[in-house]
XYZ file of N, CA and C in Angstrom:
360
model
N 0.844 -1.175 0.000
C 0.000 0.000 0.000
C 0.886 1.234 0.000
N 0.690 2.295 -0.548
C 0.971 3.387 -0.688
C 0.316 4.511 -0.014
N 0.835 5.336 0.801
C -0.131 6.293 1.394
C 0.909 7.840 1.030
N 0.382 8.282 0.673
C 0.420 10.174 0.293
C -0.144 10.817 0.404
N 0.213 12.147 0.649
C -0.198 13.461 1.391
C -1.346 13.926 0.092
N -2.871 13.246 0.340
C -3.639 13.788 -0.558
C -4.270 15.268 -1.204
N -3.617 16.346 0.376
C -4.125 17.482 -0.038
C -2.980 18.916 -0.742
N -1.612 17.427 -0.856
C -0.612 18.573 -1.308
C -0.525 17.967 -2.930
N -0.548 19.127 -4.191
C -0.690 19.090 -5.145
C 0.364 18.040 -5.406
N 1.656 18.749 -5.464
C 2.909 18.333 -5.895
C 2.972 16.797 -5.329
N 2.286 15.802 -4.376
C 2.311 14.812 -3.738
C 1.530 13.958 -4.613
N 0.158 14.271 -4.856
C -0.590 14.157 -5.805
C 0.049 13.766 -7.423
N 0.285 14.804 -7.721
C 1.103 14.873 -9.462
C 1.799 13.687 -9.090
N 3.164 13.435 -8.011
C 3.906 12.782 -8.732
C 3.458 11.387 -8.481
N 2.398 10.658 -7.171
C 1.691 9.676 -7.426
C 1.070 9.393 -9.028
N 0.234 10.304 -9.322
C -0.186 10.048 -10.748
C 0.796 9.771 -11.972
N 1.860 10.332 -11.463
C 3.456 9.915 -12.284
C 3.334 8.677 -12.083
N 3.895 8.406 -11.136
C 4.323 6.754 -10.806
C 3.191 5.749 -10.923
N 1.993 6.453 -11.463
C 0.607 5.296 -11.672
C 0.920 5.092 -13.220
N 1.127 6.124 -13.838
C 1.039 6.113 -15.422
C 2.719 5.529 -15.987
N 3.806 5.759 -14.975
C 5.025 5.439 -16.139
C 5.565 4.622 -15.128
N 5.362 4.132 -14.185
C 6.549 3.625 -13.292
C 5.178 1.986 -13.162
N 4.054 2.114 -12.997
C 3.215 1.180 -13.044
C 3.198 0.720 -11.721
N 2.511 1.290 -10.328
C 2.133 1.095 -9.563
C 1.546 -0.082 -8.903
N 2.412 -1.283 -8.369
C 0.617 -2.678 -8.461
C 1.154 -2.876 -6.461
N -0.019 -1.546 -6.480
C -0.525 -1.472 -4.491
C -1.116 -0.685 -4.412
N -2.123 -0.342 -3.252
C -3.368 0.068 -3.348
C -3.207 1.729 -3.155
N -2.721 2.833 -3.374
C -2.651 4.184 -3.392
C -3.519 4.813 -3.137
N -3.176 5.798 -1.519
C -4.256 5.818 -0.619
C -3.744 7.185 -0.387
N -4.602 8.558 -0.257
C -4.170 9.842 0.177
C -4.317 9.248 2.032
N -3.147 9.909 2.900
C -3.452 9.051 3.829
C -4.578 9.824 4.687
N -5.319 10.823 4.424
C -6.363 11.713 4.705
C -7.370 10.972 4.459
N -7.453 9.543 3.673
C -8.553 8.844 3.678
C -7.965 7.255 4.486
N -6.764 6.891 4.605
C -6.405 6.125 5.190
C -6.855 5.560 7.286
N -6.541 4.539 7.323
C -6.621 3.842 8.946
C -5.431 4.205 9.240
N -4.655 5.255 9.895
C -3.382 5.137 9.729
C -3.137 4.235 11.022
N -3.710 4.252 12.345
C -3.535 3.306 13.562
C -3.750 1.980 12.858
N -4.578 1.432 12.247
C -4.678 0.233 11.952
C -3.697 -0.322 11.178
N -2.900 1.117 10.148
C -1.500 0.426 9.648
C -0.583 0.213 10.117
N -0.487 0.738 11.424
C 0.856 0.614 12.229
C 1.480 2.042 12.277
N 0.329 3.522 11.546
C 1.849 4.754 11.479
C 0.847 5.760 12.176
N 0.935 7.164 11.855
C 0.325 8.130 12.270
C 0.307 9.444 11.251
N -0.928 10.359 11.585
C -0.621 11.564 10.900
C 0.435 12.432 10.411
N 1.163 12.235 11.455
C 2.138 13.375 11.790
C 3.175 12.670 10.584
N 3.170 11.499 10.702
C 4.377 10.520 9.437
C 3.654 10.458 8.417
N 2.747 10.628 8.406
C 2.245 10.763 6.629
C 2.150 11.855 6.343
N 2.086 13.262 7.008
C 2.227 14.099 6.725
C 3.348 14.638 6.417
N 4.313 14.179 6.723
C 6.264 14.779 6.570
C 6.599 13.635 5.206
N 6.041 12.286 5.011
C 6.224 11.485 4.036
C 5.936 10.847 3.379
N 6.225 10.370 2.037
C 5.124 9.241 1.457
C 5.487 8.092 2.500
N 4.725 6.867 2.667
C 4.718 5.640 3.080
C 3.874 4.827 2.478
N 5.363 3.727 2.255
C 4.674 2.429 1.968
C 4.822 1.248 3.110
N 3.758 0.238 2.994
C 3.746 -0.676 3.928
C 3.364 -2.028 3.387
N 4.042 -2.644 3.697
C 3.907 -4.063 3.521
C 4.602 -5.118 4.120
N 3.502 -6.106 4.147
C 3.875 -7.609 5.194
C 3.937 -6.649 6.774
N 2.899 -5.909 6.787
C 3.048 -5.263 8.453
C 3.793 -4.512 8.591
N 4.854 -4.042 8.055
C 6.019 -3.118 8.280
C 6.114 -1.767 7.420
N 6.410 -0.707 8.327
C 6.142 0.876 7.148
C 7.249 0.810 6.854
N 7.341 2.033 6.154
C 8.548 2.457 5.375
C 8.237 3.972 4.786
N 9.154 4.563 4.983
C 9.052 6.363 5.298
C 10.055 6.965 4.112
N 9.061 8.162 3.266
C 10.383 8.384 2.369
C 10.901 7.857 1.271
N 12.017 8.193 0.912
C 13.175 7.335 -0.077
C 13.171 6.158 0.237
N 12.827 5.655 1.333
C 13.180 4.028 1.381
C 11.741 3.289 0.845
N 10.590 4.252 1.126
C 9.310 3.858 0.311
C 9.285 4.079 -1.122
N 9.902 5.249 -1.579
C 9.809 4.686 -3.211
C 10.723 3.829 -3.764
N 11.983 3.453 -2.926
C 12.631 2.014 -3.117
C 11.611 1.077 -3.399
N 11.019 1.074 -2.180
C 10.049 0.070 -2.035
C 9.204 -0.096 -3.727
N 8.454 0.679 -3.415
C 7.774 0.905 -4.653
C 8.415 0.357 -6.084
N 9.497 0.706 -6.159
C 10.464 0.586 -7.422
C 10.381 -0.707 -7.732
N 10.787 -1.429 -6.472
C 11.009 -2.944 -6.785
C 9.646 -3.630 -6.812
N 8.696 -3.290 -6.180
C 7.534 -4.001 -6.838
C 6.486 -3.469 -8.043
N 7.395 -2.719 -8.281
C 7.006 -2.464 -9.612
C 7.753 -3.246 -10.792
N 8.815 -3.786 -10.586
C 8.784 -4.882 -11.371
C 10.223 -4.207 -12.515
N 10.483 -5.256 -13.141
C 10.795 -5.167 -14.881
C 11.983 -4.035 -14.452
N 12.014 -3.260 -14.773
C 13.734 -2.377 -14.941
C 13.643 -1.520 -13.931
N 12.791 -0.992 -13.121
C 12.528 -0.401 -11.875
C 13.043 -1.264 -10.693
N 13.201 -2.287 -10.772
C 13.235 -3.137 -9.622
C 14.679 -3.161 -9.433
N 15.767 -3.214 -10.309
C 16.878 -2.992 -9.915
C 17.191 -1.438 -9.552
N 16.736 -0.647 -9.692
C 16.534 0.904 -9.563
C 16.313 1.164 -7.788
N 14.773 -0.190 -7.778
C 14.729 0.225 -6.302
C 15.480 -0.414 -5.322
N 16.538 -1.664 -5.691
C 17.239 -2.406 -4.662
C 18.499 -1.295 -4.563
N 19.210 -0.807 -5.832
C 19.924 -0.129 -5.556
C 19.974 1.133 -4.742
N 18.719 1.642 -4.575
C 18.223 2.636 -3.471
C 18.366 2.620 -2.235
N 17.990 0.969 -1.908
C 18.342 0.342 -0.944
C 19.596 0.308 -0.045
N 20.922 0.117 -0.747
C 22.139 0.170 -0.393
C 22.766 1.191 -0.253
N 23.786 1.214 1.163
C 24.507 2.726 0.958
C 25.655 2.328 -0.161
N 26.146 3.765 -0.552
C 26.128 4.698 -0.056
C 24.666 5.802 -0.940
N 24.413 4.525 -1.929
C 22.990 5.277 -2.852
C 21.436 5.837 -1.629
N 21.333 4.649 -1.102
C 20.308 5.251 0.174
C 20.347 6.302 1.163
N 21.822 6.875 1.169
C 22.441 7.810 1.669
C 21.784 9.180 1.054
N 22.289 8.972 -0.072
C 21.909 10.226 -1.409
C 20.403 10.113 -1.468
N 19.996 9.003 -1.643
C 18.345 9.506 -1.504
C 17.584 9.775 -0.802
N 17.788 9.112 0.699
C 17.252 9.712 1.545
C 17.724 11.345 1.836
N 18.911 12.119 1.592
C 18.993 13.003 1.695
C 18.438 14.058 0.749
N 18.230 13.457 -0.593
C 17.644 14.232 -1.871
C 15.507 14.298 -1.415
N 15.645 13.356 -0.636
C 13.850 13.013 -0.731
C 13.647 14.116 0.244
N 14.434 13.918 0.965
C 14.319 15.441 2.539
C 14.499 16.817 1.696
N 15.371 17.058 0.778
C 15.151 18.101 0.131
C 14.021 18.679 -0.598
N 13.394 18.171 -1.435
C 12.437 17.313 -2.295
C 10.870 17.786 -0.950
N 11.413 16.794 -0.289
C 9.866 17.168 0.476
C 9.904 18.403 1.313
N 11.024 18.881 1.732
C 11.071 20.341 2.151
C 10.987 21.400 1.715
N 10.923 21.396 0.586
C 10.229 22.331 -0.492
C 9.513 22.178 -1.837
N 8.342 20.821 -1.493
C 7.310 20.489 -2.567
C 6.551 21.704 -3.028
N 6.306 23.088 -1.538
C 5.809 23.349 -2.285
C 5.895 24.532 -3.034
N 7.641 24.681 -3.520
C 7.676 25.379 -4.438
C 8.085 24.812 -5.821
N 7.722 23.556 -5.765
C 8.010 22.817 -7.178
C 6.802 22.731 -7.837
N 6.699 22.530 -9.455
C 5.707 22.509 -9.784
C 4.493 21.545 -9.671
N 3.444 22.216 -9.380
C 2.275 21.972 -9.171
C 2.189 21.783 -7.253
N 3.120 22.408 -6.850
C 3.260 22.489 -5.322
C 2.062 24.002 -5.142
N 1.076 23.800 -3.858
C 1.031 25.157 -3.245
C 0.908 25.601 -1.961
N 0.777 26.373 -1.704
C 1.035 26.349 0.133
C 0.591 25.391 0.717
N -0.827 24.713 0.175
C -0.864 23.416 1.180
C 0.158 22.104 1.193
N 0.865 21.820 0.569
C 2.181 21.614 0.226
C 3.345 21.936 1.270
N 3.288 23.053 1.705
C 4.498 23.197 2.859
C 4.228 22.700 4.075
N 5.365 21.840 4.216
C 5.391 21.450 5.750
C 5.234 22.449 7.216
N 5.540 22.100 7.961
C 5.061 23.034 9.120
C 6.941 22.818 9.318
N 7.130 23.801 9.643
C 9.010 23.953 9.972
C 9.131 23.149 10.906
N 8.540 23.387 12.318
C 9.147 21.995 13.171
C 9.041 20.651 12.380
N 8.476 20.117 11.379
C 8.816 18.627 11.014
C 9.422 18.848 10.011
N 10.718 19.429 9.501
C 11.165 19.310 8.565
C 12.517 18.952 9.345
Protein backbone atom coordinates (compact mmCIF):
# COMPACT_ATOMS: atom_id res chain seq x y z
CA UNK A 1 0.00 0.00 0.00
CA UNK A 2 0.97 3.39 -0.69
CA UNK A 3 -0.13 6.29 1.39
CA UNK A 4 0.42 10.17 0.29
CA UNK A 5 -0.20 13.46 1.39
CA UNK A 6 -3.64 13.79 -0.56
CA UNK A 7 -4.12 17.48 -0.04
CA UNK A 8 -0.61 18.57 -1.31
CA UNK A 9 -0.69 19.09 -5.15
CA UNK A 10 2.91 18.33 -5.90
CA UNK A 11 2.31 14.81 -3.74
CA UNK A 12 -0.59 14.16 -5.81
CA UNK A 13 1.10 14.87 -9.46
CA UNK A 14 3.91 12.78 -8.73
CA UNK A 15 1.69 9.68 -7.43
CA UNK A 16 -0.19 10.05 -10.75
CA UNK A 17 3.46 9.91 -12.28
CA UNK A 18 4.32 6.75 -10.81
CA UNK A 19 0.61 5.30 -11.67
CA UNK A 20 1.04 6.11 -15.42
CA UNK A 21 5.03 5.44 -16.14
CA UNK A 22 6.55 3.62 -13.29
CA UNK A 23 3.21 1.18 -13.04
CA UNK A 24 2.13 1.10 -9.56
CA UNK A 25 0.62 -2.68 -8.46
CA UNK A 26 -0.53 -1.47 -4.49
CA UNK A 27 -3.37 0.07 -3.35
CA UNK A 28 -2.65 4.18 -3.39
CA UNK A 29 -4.26 5.82 -0.62
CA UNK A 30 -4.17 9.84 0.18
CA UNK A 31 -3.45 9.05 3.83
CA UNK A 32 -6.36 11.71 4.70
CA UNK A 33 -8.55 8.84 3.68
CA UNK A 34 -6.40 6.12 5.19
CA UNK A 35 -6.62 3.84 8.95
CA UNK A 36 -3.38 5.14 9.73
CA UNK A 37 -3.54 3.31 13.56
CA UNK A 38 -4.68 0.23 11.95
CA UNK A 39 -1.50 0.43 9.65
CA UNK A 40 0.86 0.61 12.23
CA UNK A 41 1.85 4.75 11.48
CA UNK A 42 0.32 8.13 12.27
CA UNK A 43 -0.62 11.56 10.90
CA UNK A 44 2.14 13.37 11.79
CA UNK A 45 4.38 10.52 9.44
CA UNK A 46 2.24 10.76 6.63
CA UNK A 47 2.23 14.10 6.73
CA UNK A 48 6.26 14.78 6.57
CA UNK A 49 6.22 11.49 4.04
CA UNK A 50 5.12 9.24 1.46
CA UNK A 51 4.72 5.64 3.08
CA UNK A 52 4.67 2.43 1.97
CA UNK A 53 3.75 -0.68 3.93
CA UNK A 54 3.91 -4.06 3.52
CA UNK A 55 3.87 -7.61 5.19
CA UNK A 56 3.05 -5.26 8.45
CA UNK A 57 6.02 -3.12 8.28
CA UNK A 58 6.14 0.88 7.15
CA UNK A 59 8.55 2.46 5.37
CA UNK A 60 9.05 6.36 5.30
CA UNK A 61 10.38 8.38 2.37
CA UNK A 62 13.18 7.33 -0.08
CA UNK A 63 13.18 4.03 1.38
CA UNK A 64 9.31 3.86 0.31
CA UNK A 65 9.81 4.69 -3.21
CA UNK A 66 12.63 2.01 -3.12
CA UNK A 67 10.05 0.07 -2.03
CA UNK A 68 7.77 0.91 -4.65
CA UNK A 69 10.46 0.59 -7.42
CA UNK A 70 11.01 -2.94 -6.78
CA UNK A 71 7.53 -4.00 -6.84
CA UNK A 72 7.01 -2.46 -9.61
CA UNK A 73 8.78 -4.88 -11.37
CA UNK A 74 10.79 -5.17 -14.88
CA UNK A 75 13.73 -2.38 -14.94
CA UNK A 76 12.53 -0.40 -11.87
CA UNK A 77 13.24 -3.14 -9.62
CA UNK A 78 16.88 -2.99 -9.92
CA UNK A 79 16.53 0.90 -9.56
CA UNK A 80 14.73 0.23 -6.30
CA UNK A 81 17.24 -2.41 -4.66
CA UNK A 82 19.92 -0.13 -5.56
CA UNK A 83 18.22 2.64 -3.47
CA UNK A 84 18.34 0.34 -0.94
CA UNK A 85 22.14 0.17 -0.39
CA UNK A 86 24.51 2.73 0.96
CA UNK A 87 26.13 4.70 -0.06
CA UNK A 88 22.99 5.28 -2.85
CA UNK A 89 20.31 5.25 0.17
CA UNK A 90 22.44 7.81 1.67
CA UNK A 91 21.91 10.23 -1.41
CA UNK A 92 18.34 9.51 -1.50
CA UNK A 93 17.25 9.71 1.54
CA UNK A 94 18.99 13.00 1.69
CA UNK A 95 17.64 14.23 -1.87
CA UNK A 96 13.85 13.01 -0.73
CA UNK A 97 14.32 15.44 2.54
CA UNK A 98 15.15 18.10 0.13
CA UNK A 99 12.44 17.31 -2.29
CA UNK A 100 9.87 17.17 0.48
CA UNK A 101 11.07 20.34 2.15
CA UNK A 102 10.23 22.33 -0.49
CA UNK A 103 7.31 20.49 -2.57
CA UNK A 104 5.81 23.35 -2.29
CA UNK A 105 7.68 25.38 -4.44
CA UNK A 106 8.01 22.82 -7.18
CA UNK A 107 5.71 22.51 -9.78
CA UNK A 108 2.28 21.97 -9.17
CA UNK A 109 3.26 22.49 -5.32
CA UNK A 110 1.03 25.16 -3.25
CA UNK A 111 1.03 26.35 0.13
CA UNK A 112 -0.86 23.42 1.18
CA UNK A 113 2.18 21.61 0.23
CA UNK A 114 4.50 23.20 2.86
CA UNK A 115 5.39 21.45 5.75
CA UNK A 116 5.06 23.03 9.12
CA UNK A 117 9.01 23.95 9.97
CA UNK A 118 9.15 22.00 13.17
CA UNK A 119 8.82 18.63 11.01
CA UNK A 120 11.17 19.31 8.57
Amino acid sequence: MLIYDGDCAFCTASVRFAERWIGVRARVTPWQLADLPALGTTAERADREVLWIEHGRVYGGAQAAARLLVAAGGPWRALGHALRVPPLRWAAHGLYRLVAANRHRLPGGTPACSLPAARR
